[in-house]
Amino acid sequence: MLFLLVLFIKQNPPGLPSIAIAWVACVFWRSKLIIDWHNYGYTIMSLSHGRNHPLVQIAKWYEKLFGRLSDYNLCVTNAMKEDLWINCNIKAVTLYDKPASYFKETPLEIQHQLYMKLAKDYEPFKPRTESLSLNSETSAFTERDEKNGHVIKTRGRPALLISSTSWTEDEDFSVLLKALEDYERYVNEGVKLPSLVCVITGKGPLKDYYNGLINKLHFKHIQICTPWLEAEDYPLLLGSADLGVCLHKSSSGLDLPMKVVDMFGCCLPVCAIHFECLHELVKHNENGLIFRDSNELAEQLKMLFLEFPTLEGKLHNFRKNLRVSKQLRWDESWDQTVLPLLGQNK
């Protein structure tokens, strides 16, 4: 007997009105509807409208209703799985976000090519001093040996700190800016810390606002740039960085930041701001650190970059732990988690 299972997978959010449209289509085509819960749309709406706004309440009712009408439900954390069951009577299976295969550590040769490319447009990637040789290829972080053509890291190079954002209300970048002010003070007080290049990628509604704050800062030891990277360059830069910073605060407290998933795919240690279920992804003192405010973040940056770029200390150990962990990739995670679920319901 030939069994054919037709599936329609809908990610939520966005869910209004697409979940209802997907459900009608599944009824018509006699297909199965899977909702992949990455967050609640109504909690995102509440950031700008408030929890008690009529539109927010309608969206909440809508998501609960069509969640119950779906055939299968997936979610990104165990905390969301529990919330869906207790508050919505929806049974879900946890399918953690996993990095795509192209998120990985970047070889030094490719790092150099990326830095040289970015140096054409962004000052922080340019060499700190003029090269003595006109034929030398040098960036702020790497240089090509003229004798053998090999790429090496420059002596006294700055540390590369990276964060990515959609520049929305759920990420307060003033926390990072305040921590960088404290870091600058540590250097001025004589703490043996490297200069920093802080790269914040992405586009969004609050980018101009934060760029205005950044332009008012006058650092001697820190450079900040907010580029929009080409799609293929973003994973390469993550795989080249020394530390990632995540300021994502879940609107529901139940989802996990995909940017950290991608950073971990690149074996990049992370400092991430605390929220309810973050521990399901970031293991404090194992693959990164969790902070609650700018003061704590500043102290973590000082600890991690002390005597940089030594191959000892927590930063090195975090990267080593990420290499050893050998995370599942998307296809492997799907095969292990979702296929057995579908097989049970044939």
Coordinates of N, CA and C in Angstrom, one line a residue, residues 103 163-167 170-171 173 201 234 238 245-249 256-265 268 270 281:
F103 N 27.8 27.9 8.4 CA 28.3 28.6 9.6 C 29.3 27.7 10.3
S163 N 28.3 41.6 16.9 CA 26.9 41.4 17.3 C 26.1 41.7 16.1
S164 N 24.9 41.0 16.0 CA 24.0 41.3 14.9 C 22.7 41.6 15.4
T165 N 21.9 42.3 14.7 CA 20.6 42.8 15.2 C 19.7 43.2 14.1
S166 N 18.4 43.3 14.4 CA 17.4 43.9 13.5 C 17.1 45.3 13.9
W167 N 17.8 45.8 14.9 CA 17.6 47.1 15.4 C 16.2 47.4 15.8
D170 N 13.4 44.9 21.0 CA 13.7 43.8 21.9 C 15.2 43.7 22.1
E171 N 16.0 44.7 21.6 CA 17.5 44.6 21.8 C 17.9 46.1 22.2
F173 N 20.8 48.3 22.7 CA 22.2 48.3 22.4 C 22.9 49.4 23.3
T201 N 26.2 44.2 12.9 CA 25.6 44.1 11.6 C 24.1 44.1 11.6
Y234 N 28.6 37.4 6.0 CA 28.2 37.3 7.4 C 28.7 36.1 8.1
L238 N 31.5 35.9 11.2 CA 31.3 35.2 12.5 C 32.4 34.2 12.7
V245 N 28.4 39.0 20.9 CA 27.6 39.6 22.0 C 26.2 39.5 21.5
C246 N 25.3 39.1 22.3 CA 23.8 39.0 22.0 C 23.0 39.8 23.0
L247 N 22.2 40.7 22.5 CA 21.4 41.6 23.4 C 19.9 41.3 23.1
H248 N 19.6 40.2 22.5 CA 18.2 39.8 22.2 C 17.5 39.4 23.5
K249 N 16.4 40.1 23.8 CA 15.5 39.7 24.9 C 14.2 39.3 24.3
L256 N 14.6 31.4 21.5 CA 16.1 31.5 21.6 C 16.6 32.3 20.4
P257 N 17.7 33.1 20.6 CA 18.2 33.9 19.5 C 18.9 33.1 18.5
M258 N 18.5 33.2 17.3 CA 19.1 32.4 16.2 C 20.5 32.9 15.9
K259 N 20.8 34.2 16.2 CA 22.1 34.7 16.0 C 23.2 33.9 16.9
V260 N 22.8 33.5 18.1 CA 23.7 32.8 18.9 C 23.9 31.3 18.4
V261 N 22.8 30.8 17.8 CA 22.9 29.5 17.2 C 23.9 29.5 16.1
D262 N 23.9 30.6 15.3 CA 24.8 30.7 14.1 C 26.2 30.9 14.7
M263 N 26.4 31.7 15.7 CA 27.7 32.0 16.3 C 28.3 30.6 16.8
F264 N 27.5 29.8 17.5 CA 28.0 28.6 18.0 C 28.3 27.6 16.9
G265 N 27.6 27.7 15.7 CA 28.0 26.9 14.6 C 29.4 27.3 14.1
L268 N 32.1 30.2 17.9 CA 32.3 31.6 18.4 C 31.7 31.7 19.8
V270 N 30.1 33.4 23.2 CA 29.1 34.4 23.2 C 29.0 34.9 24.7
L281 N 20.3 27.2 25.7 CA 21.2 27.4 24.6 C 22.6 27.8 25.1

